[in-house]
Every structure is written in structure tokens, then in C-alpha cells.
Amino acid sequence: MKKVALFMDGWKRYFTYAWPLGFMQKIKEARADVNLYIFNSNGNWNRDDGYSYGEYNIYNLPELTDFDGIIISVNNIKYPEVTAELLDRIRKSGVPAISLETAFDGLHFVGIDNYDAMYDMTRHMIEEHGAKKVWYLAGPKDNYEAQERCRAFRDCMDEYGLTVDDEDVLFGDFGFNDGVTGLEELLRAHGHTCIKHEKDGPDYGGPAEVYGEITSGSFADSAPDAEASNNEEMDDRRLEEREIVRKILPDAIICANDNLAVGVCNRAEALGLSVPNDFKVTGFDNFDKAAYYTPRITTVSRIREKIGAAAAEIMLNIWAGNNPDTSSYIDYNCIFTESCGCGADAMLNGRQYLKNYIMGVVEREEIDESTLDFTHLLSKCKDYSELYPCVQSSYSQAECKKCVMVVDRSLVEMGGAGPTLSAAYDEDVFAVKGYPQRMQIVYRQGIADDGDDTYHSMFPLLDDEVGGNIFLFAPFHFGEKAAGFCCVENGYYLMDKQLWSTVMSEVNVAMINLFNKWRLEQINQELTAISIKDPLTQIYNREGMRQIAAKAFDKAAGQGRALLIMFADMDRLKYINDTYGHECGDKAIRSAARAIAGGGGISSIPVRYGGDEFVSISIYDEAEPPEERKTAILEKAREIVAQEKLPFALEFSIGYVITDPDGDKTLEEYVREADHIMYQEKVQKKVSRI
């Protein structure tokens, strides 16, 4: 069975389902045994660079030599270095690779001939419509398709002896709003300085603000401001302004895609201009918004599924030992229609389009309801152990056959058992690039459990004995930090209904919220520890004894068990301070605390009661007489002196009591009793020295 990796980046969270659909259709027609592994990111829609890099990190997951073929669609990748690094890995792998819609050295190319298509479009405007003065909205400057289309425009204009000045070409992006603002920027670039863009809403179809005596209003005959519309002087100024605009308009504005073209037409209408009467407009890509806009947009059409199918055909030829052409171009079709003045070339079924639109709205509402339910369920998850099955249930409802979730082991340690780590343990422990060996499988469905939850590599974990399946991957991440990834098999519904990025976005938010909640709990625990720990010795202080030891005392009494309470006072601390200095005195206290903690037993609670006084509280064991525990503390002290080569001895006076679980004395009363016994021992030592 062959394995093919497809690397792709969504356009503003839009999943390009046409690529895998066309690829798999061709594979099934050829009866080939092939599985497709899609590594999908959504790195260009978020303004946060850290988030984008966290999305693109999914490209680092697979070992490329595990695959028999590689396909990339990288036109939308936000950062050139991400594309460059992926290409470098592909070339070094030696695996046959195909690029969709963008040509790269060493890779096969599949797509339309953007140059020829735009050349044909530009030539049509010149030959059929007599266009001599043409402006061009070019899209992103670093985008391959945009570059090829712009190059064709310039070459065609040059062939016909028509001048293209720098201000005639405007680069930006491919969105609708870029068409809206692009028209205004082109007007300003050609000397019309009075228009100042004002965002009026999502359609940008409202008023423009102008400088000078006219402060607001539209160049359209029907202004939204009724009072302004009744003002003849204002209307005259608008008409005058519109005529000024008309004088500098080109014969045509050619746009690198349909979004830009629709944006230009929309803003032109708001300015009281008419397309194609005042100037002509063309687009590219044949989106629905172009076909059903008024005027219908002249555009270039191609079937995207054919690109995926052509990639499959090239791959099959390579595997068969053939030598396919380096470049494979699919057919395109120029549709000349209303926006360039050609008129509608075919009647569109508007009723069918409206029906599809209405059903699409209904379906979208149902999807939004499901998304809200899913988000609500995620918000109810108390920890990661509840989150994973909740995520999987969403995939199951989408009819995904298999599912596996892999996360950094750090998140496993924050599972249902609750916080267990230091608050200093934060997101810096996560990898920024790649997925380290500490990754762990936390959920699997339909995938064999071999008893080892450590993630080693994709295969054989995510393999299938039969072909014809799609494995869809997406990253879990906290900004640029890699938290893990998930994979589902045959998530056709998620891809087709554009749900994949939505689901993954909601899961990422839920994972971040749980992580922040855990970290806050850790910080609170740290703050609590600070309040109950002695800063010099790092054992409990008297407040700690009240909170921690008091609970142990009550628990032991409830279980009918006695406690051994030892009260120790350092001997000759004043002598150590006076002779060796207070720094050595502090060291003596720290060493004394180590002796109390170490000699008191594993279950003991060591406390610095105050100054040079210490308390040790532990479960009383009849098999271990208190004198032996006392001796253990003194021996531990001598051991520390030898290890640290201290210039003084560590000695204690120690008193102890055994609690009565059936008695009515409090912990403090037992401590005072042990203190009294210790004091008697200290007095006897002084008497013995006389």
C-alpha cells in the first residue's frame, strides 16, 4: 500500500476540500491501494504570529521518508521561511513531490497556467473593448499566482504598446475589503485626493467621507442622510465630485481574483459610479459571488478537483516507473460577461442558486447549534482526562472511523489526579518546533492498543492494511508551543462542511483554558506553601503546623492511632553565633532542620517552631521505641556535621510525648508537654556540666 502526504494551509480557515476529493476520486478510478495523510494548518487567519507558527508546526510531525509521495499546497502560507524549510526537507527526502498551483524547482507542478489565463483576459479587454488605460489590483506581492497573473498583465499591455505606470498597479491581499479600499487607493494614486475611506459595515457600501466643505455623504444619487439629500448645494457638490472621479477613471480595472473585483464594484456603486458604463472590471477564479453578483463578474474558471486528480495521475505514473512531464496544466475557461460589457453569456439558474443558498443557511444554523453544544461540553470539562473523550465524541458524530489524540506528557501529568507539579512548570516546557519523544497517546478509537502509550512515530500507529482512506491531522498548541496533535480517519463531513478548523479552534481554546486553570491552582499552592513554610529551612513553620499537622492529628485520632510528638531545642546556638558568626549560625539551623526531617522518619512532619526550636510529628509505631527515633535524629545530626565538615557539633535537647487518641488534649497541649520534658533534659545537661 502507498502512502501520500498532503501539506496544505487553509485560506482564512477555509479547508480546500477539492484537492483531496479530486485526488482520491482518481485513485479509486485507478483501483490503486493508496492512503492520503493530510497535514492541515490555519496559519494565515490569526493576527498572532505565535499562533500561526503553532499551526505550521504540524508540518514537522511526519518523517517524510515514510511516504511514497508528497503533495503541497502552500500558496497561503504566511511566512516564506516556513515554505522554504518544508521545501528543503522535501528535496532532501528524495520522495517524489508535487506542488499544487505554485511552481518550485525540483517538484512537479499541477495547476492552471495563470500567465496564459490572465494574458487572455487582458488581451480581451484591449482587443474587444478598446481598453488603453488599465489599472490592476494584483493581490499579495509574494504570492505565486498573483505574481504570474501580474506578469501576464504587464507583458500583454507592453505587447500592445500600452503604458503601465507604477501607480497603475496596486498590491495588497485577495479579500473583498482589499477590493473596496483598493479602488480608493488607486483613485488617490491618480490625483483624486478628496476621498477618505470610512468603514460603514461589513459590506463597505455606505458613505464615503470627503475633505473640504463636504464633510460626509455618498456620491450616489440616493444618500443615506435624508437631510443631506434635500440640500441642493450638497447634491450639486456630489455630482461635481462624481464627475471629477469619472475623468480620472481608467477604461478597465483588472483584478487578480473575484473577491477583489466584487469589492471594486461594490465601492464603485457606493460612489455613484456604474460598472461597466463608467469603467469595466474583471476577476479571476469564478467564485459564486462573482457569478451571482450584479453585474455578473467577468472571470476565469477552472475545476479545482481536476488539480487533485491530475496530481494523482502524476503520482501513479511515477510509481509505475514512467517519466511524467514536470508541469501539468488543467483547462481554464475565460467567462466574458456583464462587468466587462459583454453581457450575460448564459442564463443562470437563480432560483436554484437561491434554493442552495437557503439550504446552506439552514445547514449552517444547524452546524452553529452543534458547535455551541460542543463548546458548552468542552467548558464543563474539569481536566484533560474529561476533555479527550469529549473531543472524540464530536469526531464520532461527524462519522470519523478512527481517532487518536497525542499530547505532551506534561498535560498527562495534569490529568484527573489534579495538579502535581511546581508552578514554575509552565508552557516553556513545550517544544516550539517538532514533536518531542515525551509525547503520549491519550485517546484512541479504532486503533489497536499495544499497551504502550508513548508516541514513537506515525507508523505503524496510523497505518491501514487497505487503501482508499484519508487521515486528517491538526495541531494542538498554546500559541507557538506544541501541545500535541490529533488525527481522524475519513473525516469527510468535517472537511466538506468546513468544520475541521472550527472544531480544532474550540479544542485549542479549551486546552489553553484548562492549562491556565491548572497553572493558577499551582500558583495558589505555591503561595500557600510560602505562607506555611519557613524560608530559612524550607520545613513547616508554626502556621504550617496549625494547618498540616493539626489535620494529621485529627485524622490519627479519628482512626484511633497515637502520634509521637518530639520537641527539640538546639544546644549552644549562641556559642556558634558568637564564635563563627551568624552566617554559620544560619547554616547550623538549616542543618538542624535536615536532621529533624531526616531522623524523624519518612512520614514525619518537621516544623521549625521558632528560633532554634523544632517539632517532629509522626505516627507512633510500638515496634520503634521513641528513644530510637530520638537517637536517629542525633545520629543524623552527626552525619551532617561530617558531610558538611562543620567546625561545630550539632546537638539537641529532645523531649517527646505519645498522644492518646481517646483523650481530650489538643495538639498544642501535647507540644507544650513535649517542650516541658525537653526543658527538663536541657536543665539536666547544664547541671551535669557543673
XYZ file of C-alpha atoms in Angstrom:
690
model
C 0.000 0.000 0.000
C 1.243 3.501 -0.910
C 1.201 6.442 1.464
C 0.957 10.057 0.293
C 1.408 13.134 2.481
C -0.527 16.315 1.618
C 0.617 19.563 3.246
C -1.851 22.425 2.968
C -2.773 25.719 4.602
C -6.341 26.974 4.726
C -7.406 30.317 3.334
C -8.771 32.232 6.330
C -9.742 28.900 7.967
C -11.303 27.609 4.744
C -10.420 23.972 4.113
C -9.738 23.316 0.416
C -11.602 20.042 0.146
C -11.255 19.971 -3.659
C -7.627 18.810 -3.511
C -8.128 15.573 -1.527
C -11.518 14.949 -3.168
C -10.097 15.059 -6.684
C -7.017 13.068 -5.662
C -8.960 10.220 -4.038
C -11.519 10.053 -6.860
C -8.715 9.458 -9.344
C -7.046 6.919 -7.034
C -10.303 4.949 -6.760
C -10.819 5.056 -10.519
C -7.339 3.562 -10.931
C -8.112 0.931 -8.249
C -4.854 1.866 -6.563
C -4.065 0.957 -2.972
C -3.262 4.413 -1.547
C -3.903 6.256 1.693
C -3.724 10.048 1.941
C -2.353 11.782 5.047
C -3.340 15.466 5.238
C -1.356 17.838 7.457
C -3.614 20.871 7.549
C -2.917 24.220 9.192
C -4.764 27.524 9.513
C -1.798 29.810 9.943
C -2.816 32.878 7.964
C -6.065 33.981 9.593
C -4.808 34.883 13.083
C -3.002 38.152 13.804
C -0.798 36.457 16.420
C 2.480 35.205 14.945
C 2.869 32.705 17.780
C -0.477 31.139 16.907
C 0.463 30.918 13.235
C 3.777 29.203 13.944
C 1.952 26.810 16.273
C -0.317 25.878 13.346
C 2.534 25.422 10.884
C 4.389 23.163 13.310
C 2.134 20.273 12.196
C 4.316 20.146 9.065
C 7.185 18.950 11.266
C 5.266 15.917 12.540
C 5.821 13.349 9.766
C 9.088 11.722 8.780
C 8.944 12.339 5.032
C 10.853 9.202 4.086
C 7.932 7.163 5.465
C 5.883 8.229 2.436
C 5.801 7.185 -1.188
C 4.720 10.585 -2.417
C 4.277 14.178 -1.223
C 1.839 16.893 -2.349
C 1.966 20.504 -1.165
C -0.418 23.438 -1.452
C 1.490 26.310 0.120
C 0.159 29.403 -1.647
C -1.446 30.685 1.532
C 1.426 30.108 3.981
C 2.051 33.338 5.836
C 5.820 33.127 6.312
C 8.316 32.454 3.465
C 10.690 30.692 5.852
C 8.027 28.079 6.657
C 7.634 27.297 2.960
C 11.398 27.297 2.399
C 12.019 24.875 5.257
C 9.294 22.484 4.092
C 10.684 22.523 0.556
C 14.194 21.863 1.849
C 13.004 18.813 3.798
C 11.105 17.511 0.772
C 14.098 17.849 -1.547
C 16.402 16.158 0.942
C 13.941 13.277 1.439
C 14.181 12.181 -2.186
C 10.445 11.363 -2.165
C 8.606 12.327 -5.402
C 6.723 15.549 -4.765
C 4.051 17.620 -6.490
C 3.156 21.260 -5.881
C -0.383 22.480 -6.498
C -0.788 25.887 -8.190
C 2.750 27.050 -7.366
C 5.903 26.066 -9.265
C 9.069 25.139 -7.345
C 12.379 23.788 -8.583
C 12.644 20.018 -8.194
C 8.899 19.467 -7.762
C 6.248 18.569 -10.301
C 3.655 21.307 -10.871
C -0.108 20.940 -11.280
C -2.474 23.842 -11.849
C -3.787 26.196 -14.469
C -1.471 28.368 -16.490
C -2.071 31.595 -14.567
C 0.065 33.525 -17.028
C -1.838 32.426 -20.137
C -5.215 32.890 -18.469
C -4.509 36.462 -17.366
C -2.882 37.243 -20.699
C -6.073 36.122 -22.471
C -8.162 38.234 -20.097
C -6.041 41.348 -20.646
C -5.949 40.835 -24.426
C -9.745 40.562 -24.481
C -10.092 43.909 -22.712
C -7.726 45.546 -25.199
C -8.946 43.973 -28.428
C -12.675 43.621 -27.732
C -13.275 46.689 -25.581
C -10.554 49.054 -26.748
C -9.080 49.447 -23.272
C -5.948 51.588 -23.289
C -5.826 52.936 -19.772
C -5.980 49.974 -17.370
C -5.398 49.673 -13.626
C -4.533 46.405 -11.965
C -5.333 45.090 -8.461
C -2.641 42.465 -8.065
C -3.200 40.647 -4.750
C -0.274 39.682 -2.462
C 3.138 40.579 -3.843
C 4.784 37.362 -2.600
C 2.025 35.010 -3.837
C 2.971 32.853 -6.846
C -0.423 33.038 -8.558
C -0.559 36.799 -8.018
C 2.956 37.174 -9.455
C 2.182 35.150 -12.572
C -1.074 36.999 -13.237
C 0.549 40.390 -12.747
C 3.442 39.435 -15.041
C 0.979 38.409 -17.762
C -0.921 41.697 -17.419
C 2.248 43.766 -17.791
C 3.536 41.690 -20.727
C 0.231 41.907 -22.597
C -0.019 45.656 -22.091
C 3.563 46.020 -23.297
C 2.920 43.896 -26.401
C 0.129 46.284 -27.418
C 2.297 49.320 -26.700
C 0.229 50.421 -23.702
C 1.897 52.079 -20.744
C 1.640 50.712 -17.212
C 2.871 53.188 -14.600
C 3.756 52.247 -11.030
C 0.593 53.883 -9.705
C -1.495 51.737 -12.066
C -0.699 48.533 -10.143
C -1.637 48.018 -6.517
C -0.599 45.028 -4.390
C -2.484 44.007 -1.258
C -4.408 40.852 -0.449
C -7.095 38.712 -2.065
C -10.066 39.740 0.126
C -13.282 41.618 -0.640
C -12.249 44.566 1.530
C -8.976 44.797 -0.385
C -11.055 45.479 -3.482
C -13.052 48.147 -1.638
C -10.014 50.007 -0.353
C -8.045 49.200 -3.496
C -10.364 51.287 -5.671
C -9.974 54.281 -3.384
C -6.191 53.896 -3.182
C -5.942 53.749 -6.966
C -8.067 56.881 -7.228
C -5.845 58.684 -4.745
C -2.729 57.469 -6.551
C -4.043 59.127 -9.712
C -4.658 62.519 -8.140
C -8.099 62.257 -6.590
C -7.190 63.215 -3.013
C -10.611 64.058 -1.623
C -11.841 60.546 -0.837
C -11.101 59.264 2.612
C -12.237 55.719 3.360
C -14.664 55.195 6.234
C -15.754 51.675 7.216
C -19.522 51.601 7.187
C -20.138 47.937 7.934
C -19.338 44.514 6.581
C -20.341 45.414 3.024
C -18.487 48.723 2.931
C -21.351 50.019 0.867
C -22.146 53.125 2.890
C -20.964 56.704 2.694
C -17.518 57.955 1.885
C -16.138 60.883 3.856
C -14.670 63.742 1.833
C -12.439 66.655 2.682
C -13.274 70.323 2.175
C -16.697 71.794 2.536
C -18.435 68.432 2.057
C -17.844 66.527 5.270
C -19.871 63.372 4.715
C -22.283 61.686 2.388
C -22.269 59.433 -0.641
C -21.565 60.201 -4.273
C -24.603 58.038 -5.003
C -27.810 59.747 -6.052
C -29.623 58.302 -3.023
C -27.687 59.376 0.052
C -28.389 57.624 3.387
C -28.613 61.013 5.096
C -32.103 62.315 4.270
C -31.329 65.856 5.419
C -28.231 65.992 3.226
C -30.204 64.629 0.247
C -32.600 67.556 0.473
C -29.800 70.038 0.319
C -29.407 71.076 -3.335
C -25.985 72.574 -2.750
C -24.796 69.309 -1.233
C -26.212 67.302 -4.147
C -24.525 69.631 -6.634
C -21.201 69.143 -4.900
C -21.651 65.380 -5.001
C -22.407 65.453 -8.721
C -19.393 67.654 -9.309
C -17.234 65.326 -7.270
C -18.511 62.303 -9.182
C -17.594 63.945 -12.491
C -14.077 64.566 -11.185
C -13.774 60.882 -10.364
C -15.069 59.873 -13.783
C -12.419 61.976 -15.523
C -9.566 60.048 -13.931
C -11.109 56.581 -14.109
C -9.396 54.031 -16.359
C -11.099 52.115 -19.119
C -10.860 48.977 -17.005
C -9.675 47.635 -13.660
C -8.379 44.091 -13.954
C -8.369 42.197 -10.651
C -6.294 39.182 -9.656
C -9.361 37.411 -8.242
C -13.132 37.671 -7.901
C -13.119 38.910 -4.297
C -11.200 41.991 -5.402
C -13.485 42.502 -8.403
C -16.667 42.344 -6.315
C -15.114 44.742 -3.777
C -14.303 47.242 -6.546
C -17.842 47.042 -7.988
C -19.412 47.402 -4.555
C -17.439 50.535 -3.714
C -17.980 51.974 -7.162
C -21.734 51.705 -6.677
C -21.475 53.479 -3.319
C -19.583 56.277 -5.056
C -22.337 56.664 -7.617
C -20.317 55.010 -10.387
C -21.553 52.363 -12.791
C -19.792 49.163 -13.900
C -19.380 48.627 -16.843
C -20.629 52.056 -18.020
C -18.020 54.185 -16.216
C -15.275 51.564 -16.261
C -15.030 47.840 -16.767
C -13.982 45.215 -14.201
C -12.684 41.657 -14.474
C -11.936 38.996 -11.862
C -10.415 35.528 -11.682
C -11.405 32.139 -10.111
C -15.168 32.039 -10.883
C -16.411 32.107 -7.291
C -20.170 32.058 -6.644
C -20.057 35.675 -5.523
C -18.800 36.614 -8.998
C -21.362 34.554 -10.906
C -24.377 35.890 -8.997
C -23.242 39.462 -8.346
C -24.842 42.339 -10.235
C -23.181 42.969 -12.594
C -22.022 39.410 -13.150
C -18.223 39.398 -12.967
C -16.075 38.521 -15.969
C -13.719 35.849 -14.669
C -11.547 32.788 -15.272
C -12.961 29.393 -14.387
C -11.224 26.123 -13.564
C -12.367 22.977 -11.759
C -10.259 22.592 -8.636
C -10.982 18.880 -8.278
C -9.168 18.366 -11.582
C -5.997 19.681 -9.967
C -6.157 16.976 -7.291
C -6.943 14.366 -9.938
C -4.008 15.486 -12.084
C -1.704 15.193 -9.051
C -2.907 11.620 -8.515
C -2.285 10.788 -12.166
C 1.289 12.093 -11.979
C 1.936 10.113 -8.805
C 0.571 6.911 -10.337
C 2.822 7.416 -13.356
C 5.872 7.942 -11.175
C 5.151 4.750 -9.219
C 4.696 2.878 -12.485
C 8.223 3.868 -13.488
C 7.143 6.367 -16.121
C 8.567 9.840 -16.546
C 5.638 12.317 -16.485
C 6.021 15.923 -17.582
C 7.377 18.303 -14.967
C 4.335 20.564 -15.379
C 0.732 19.522 -15.854
C -1.792 22.236 -16.729
C -5.525 21.757 -16.382
C -8.005 23.549 -18.614
C -9.303 27.016 -17.842
C -12.156 28.980 -19.364
C -12.493 32.740 -19.633
C -16.087 33.807 -18.932
C -16.711 37.212 -20.514
C -19.877 38.702 -19.122
C -21.569 41.833 -17.740
C -18.816 43.539 -15.729
C -16.675 43.949 -18.862
C -19.635 44.909 -21.054
C -20.024 41.589 -22.861
C -23.435 40.815 -21.413
C -24.529 37.541 -19.873
C -23.320 34.642 -21.978
C -25.691 32.193 -20.336
C -28.776 32.292 -18.203
C -28.003 31.429 -14.629
C -30.454 29.404 -12.613
C -31.046 31.998 -9.939
C -33.863 30.059 -8.310
C -31.616 27.012 -7.887
C -28.841 29.205 -6.507
C -31.268 30.807 -4.063
C -32.526 27.376 -3.006
C -28.961 26.196 -2.437
C -28.243 29.371 -0.511
C -31.293 28.949 1.721
C -30.464 25.304 2.428
C -26.900 26.349 3.105
C -28.129 28.871 5.685
C -30.301 26.209 7.321
C -27.401 23.782 7.414
C -25.105 26.493 8.792
C -27.576 27.223 11.578
C -27.643 23.527 12.490
C -23.853 23.413 12.455
C -23.677 26.548 14.619
C -26.054 24.932 17.114
C -23.885 21.799 17.215
C -20.788 23.954 17.659
C -22.391 25.778 20.588
C -23.284 22.445 22.194
C -19.740 21.197 21.660
C -18.232 24.377 23.115
C -20.528 24.078 26.133
C -19.443 20.473 26.735
C -15.795 21.476 26.467
C -16.305 24.235 29.032
C -17.665 21.677 31.509
C -14.527 19.515 31.367
C -12.696 19.764 34.691
C -9.418 18.335 33.421
C -7.791 16.771 30.397
C -8.974 13.265 31.210
C -12.543 14.532 30.631
C -11.592 16.629 27.599
C -10.250 13.878 25.348
C -13.390 11.705 25.208
C -15.462 14.859 24.767
C -13.414 15.756 21.680
C -13.655 12.231 20.369
C -17.446 12.280 20.694
C -17.516 15.234 18.306
C -15.475 13.267 15.778
C -17.777 10.264 16.195
C -20.826 12.400 15.423
C -19.008 13.508 12.270
C -18.733 9.811 11.319
C -14.950 9.645 11.603
C -13.908 5.982 11.640
C -10.743 6.291 13.707
C -9.352 8.845 16.107
C -6.110 9.255 18.011
C -5.017 12.135 20.240
C -1.405 12.655 21.266
C -0.273 15.303 23.744
C 2.853 16.372 25.565
C 3.395 14.196 28.629
C 3.218 17.359 30.726
C -0.520 17.506 30.074
C -0.863 13.861 31.070
C 0.713 14.723 34.418
C -2.026 17.316 34.777
C -4.732 14.708 34.255
C -7.567 13.692 36.517
C -5.265 13.316 39.507
C -5.088 17.081 39.730
C -2.113 19.451 39.998
C 1.106 17.715 40.982
C 3.868 19.943 39.676
C 5.574 23.209 40.570
C 4.019 26.497 39.483
C 7.318 27.282 37.781
C 6.354 24.493 35.379
C 4.664 26.494 32.644
C 4.251 26.463 28.893
C 8.003 26.910 28.401
C 8.358 23.149 28.820
C 6.583 22.610 25.488
C 8.523 22.308 22.251
C 8.396 25.189 19.795
C 9.393 23.114 16.798
C 8.529 19.495 16.156
C 7.003 16.942 18.497
C 9.418 15.505 21.093
C 9.657 11.926 22.304
C 7.796 12.756 25.507
C 4.529 12.812 23.548
C 1.950 10.361 24.855
C -1.160 8.802 23.335
C -4.088 9.865 25.492
C -7.020 8.679 23.403
C -7.534 6.178 20.632
C -10.592 4.773 18.935
C -10.488 2.121 16.263
C -6.723 1.839 16.716
C -5.140 -1.207 18.347
C -3.797 -0.727 21.866
C -0.418 -2.422 22.175
C -0.084 -1.463 25.831
C 2.442 1.303 25.111
C 1.029 4.816 25.291
C 4.313 6.515 24.420
C 4.191 8.077 20.976
C 7.162 6.930 18.913
C 6.176 7.674 15.314
C 3.191 7.828 12.978
C 3.683 4.327 11.673
C 2.516 1.689 12.265
C 0.162 3.509 14.674
C -1.671 5.429 11.931
C -1.479 2.906 9.155
C -4.129 0.804 7.440
C -3.932 -2.532 5.723
C -6.222 -1.285 2.952
C -6.071 1.901 0.927
C -8.655 4.491 -0.010
C -8.626 6.297 3.338
C -7.843 9.863 4.342
C -6.077 10.613 7.617
C -6.585 14.213 8.683
C -4.089 15.811 11.096
C -4.248 19.092 13.024
C -2.118 20.529 15.837
C -2.885 21.207 19.476
C -0.857 24.230 20.566
C -0.630 27.078 23.061
C 0.445 29.854 20.735
C 3.699 28.642 19.211
C 4.114 25.903 21.846
C 3.381 22.376 20.619
C 0.908 20.709 22.976
C 0.203 17.733 20.692
C -1.895 16.755 17.716
C -4.921 14.737 16.726
C -5.731 12.571 13.744
C -9.058 11.316 12.440
C -9.680 8.892 9.612
C -12.113 9.764 6.832
C -13.423 12.994 8.342
C -15.314 13.775 5.147
C -18.090 15.644 6.951
C -15.586 17.823 8.801
C -13.828 18.675 5.542
C -16.884 19.134 3.354
C -18.818 21.281 5.838
C -15.801 23.403 6.739
C -15.907 22.231 10.362
C -12.350 20.994 10.775
C -10.774 24.340 11.664
C -13.771 25.314 13.845
C -13.591 22.140 15.925
C -9.820 22.360 16.310
C -10.001 26.024 17.284
C -12.555 25.281 20.022
C -10.462 22.356 21.311
C -7.335 24.516 21.432
C -9.174 27.189 23.420
C -10.468 24.560 25.867
C -6.975 23.092 26.288
C -5.495 26.522 26.958
C -8.229 27.303 29.498
C -7.585 24.039 31.357
C -3.857 24.669 31.320
C -4.299 28.197 32.691
C -6.689 26.881 35.341
C -4.150 24.253 36.390
C -1.345 26.803 36.438
C -3.415 29.145 38.621
C -4.031 26.284 41.051
C -0.296 25.624 41.109
C 0.454 29.258 41.822
C -2.083 29.264 44.633
C -0.443 26.156 46.060
C 2.937 27.857 45.839
C 1.583 30.904 47.642
C 0.070 28.666 50.288
C 3.385 26.833 50.647
C 5.177 30.129 51.119
C 2.858 31.052 53.984
C 3.303 27.726 55.804
C 6.988 27.086 55.087
C 9.932 28.504 56.985
C 12.026 30.443 54.419
C 15.382 29.583 56.044
C 14.930 25.832 56.468
C 12.091 25.058 53.972
C 10.312 22.916 56.571
C 6.930 23.893 58.030
C 6.637 26.942 60.258
C 4.221 27.269 63.168
C 1.385 28.240 60.786
C 2.172 25.144 58.767
C 1.933 23.058 61.917
C -1.504 24.500 62.596
C -2.695 23.726 59.040
C -0.890 20.497 58.189
C -0.029 18.820 61.476
C -3.396 19.653 63.001
C -5.129 17.760 60.158
C -2.813 14.791 60.721
C -3.560 14.929 64.453
C -7.343 14.920 63.886
C -7.099 12.156 61.263
C -4.993 9.942 63.567
C -7.400 10.465 66.447
C -10.313 9.544 64.193
C -8.515 6.326 63.255
C -7.658 5.550 66.880
C -3.926 5.921 66.252
C -1.388 7.615 68.505
C 1.189 10.164 67.382
C 4.758 10.656 68.530
C 5.456 14.329 69.151
C 9.082 15.315 69.667
C 10.224 18.786 70.714
C 13.901 19.549 70.036
C 15.964 22.559 71.035
C 19.449 23.162 69.641
C 22.224 23.291 72.190
C 24.832 26.050 72.146
C 23.446 28.076 69.192
C 24.544 31.294 70.898
C 28.078 29.899 71.137
C 28.073 29.101 67.386
C 26.836 32.606 66.508
C 29.338 34.313 68.799
C 32.265 32.144 67.707
C 31.700 31.592 63.976
C 29.279 34.364 63.056
C 25.583 34.497 62.254
C 26.088 33.085 58.758
C 27.362 29.885 60.340
C 24.525 30.145 62.832
C 22.019 30.134 59.974
C 23.809 27.155 58.458
C 23.589 25.371 61.801
C 19.809 25.963 61.893
C 19.389 24.660 58.340
C 21.459 21.584 59.197
C 19.423 21.051 62.348
C 16.218 21.146 60.263
C 17.681 18.478 57.941
C 18.480 16.296 60.960
C 14.951 16.667 62.364
C 13.373 15.892 58.961
C 15.752 13.036 58.147
C 15.817 11.394 61.567
C 12.122 11.836 62.238
C 11.085 9.187 59.687
C 9.518 9.226 56.224
C 6.024 10.013 57.486
C 7.092 12.716 59.914
C 6.029 16.342 59.718
C 9.053 18.536 60.586
C 8.356 22.011 61.980
C 10.579 24.934 62.888
C 8.658 26.038 65.928
C 10.669 29.226 66.375
C 14.333 30.295 66.601
C 16.319 27.153 67.382
C 13.279 25.064 68.414
C 11.884 22.231 66.277
C 8.938 19.852 66.404
C 8.619 16.446 64.740
C 5.191 14.797 64.497
C 4.802 11.225 63.215
C 2.634 8.128 63.594
C 3.631 6.237 66.729
C 4.928 2.752 65.996
C 5.138 0.462 69.001
C 7.834 -1.535 67.198
C 10.055 1.558 67.213
C 10.532 2.994 70.720
C 10.679 6.799 70.894
C 14.233 6.643 72.229
C 15.313 5.018 68.965
C 13.724 7.845 66.971
C 15.461 10.345 69.234
C 18.765 8.562 68.659
C 18.134 8.597 64.887
C 17.840 12.397 64.947
C 21.096 12.766 66.905
C 22.889 10.348 64.565
C 21.581 12.208 61.519
C 22.957 15.427 63.012
C 26.436 13.890 63.447
C 26.294 12.558 59.870
C 25.510 16.051 58.527
C 28.356 17.583 60.528
C 30.768 15.069 58.985
C 29.449 15.508 55.455
C 29.450 19.305 55.594
C 32.706 19.427 57.610
C 31.131 21.839 60.042
C 33.507 23.377 62.607
C 30.991 22.761 65.375
C 28.831 19.956 66.710
C 25.060 19.755 66.209
C 23.451 18.823 69.496
C 19.855 18.795 70.719
C 17.850 18.528 73.861
C 14.763 16.478 72.960
C 11.549 15.784 74.765
C 8.716 13.631 73.466
C 5.187 12.537 74.237
C 2.814 9.933 72.853
C -0.710 11.151 72.209
C -3.822 9.424 73.480
C -6.333 9.139 70.592
C -9.143 8.795 73.101
C -8.017 11.772 75.170
C -9.198 15.361 75.025
C -5.856 17.174 74.814
C -5.181 19.385 71.804
C -2.108 19.248 69.603
C -0.772 22.456 71.139
C -1.129 20.986 74.610
C 0.906 17.927 73.602
C 3.545 20.177 72.040
C 3.817 22.229 75.275
C 4.091 18.985 77.237
C 6.936 17.777 74.997
C 8.539 21.214 75.312
C 8.426 20.920 79.108
C 10.085 17.484 79.003
C 12.744 18.854 76.612
C 13.433 21.718 79.015
C 13.978 19.288 81.875
C 16.556 17.442 79.757
C 18.300 20.713 78.920
C 18.472 21.643 82.631
C 19.945 18.236 83.482
C 22.631 18.761 80.795
C 23.587 22.099 82.358
C 23.740 20.536 85.837
C 25.943 17.715 84.522
C 28.428 20.238 83.103
C 28.914 21.923 86.520
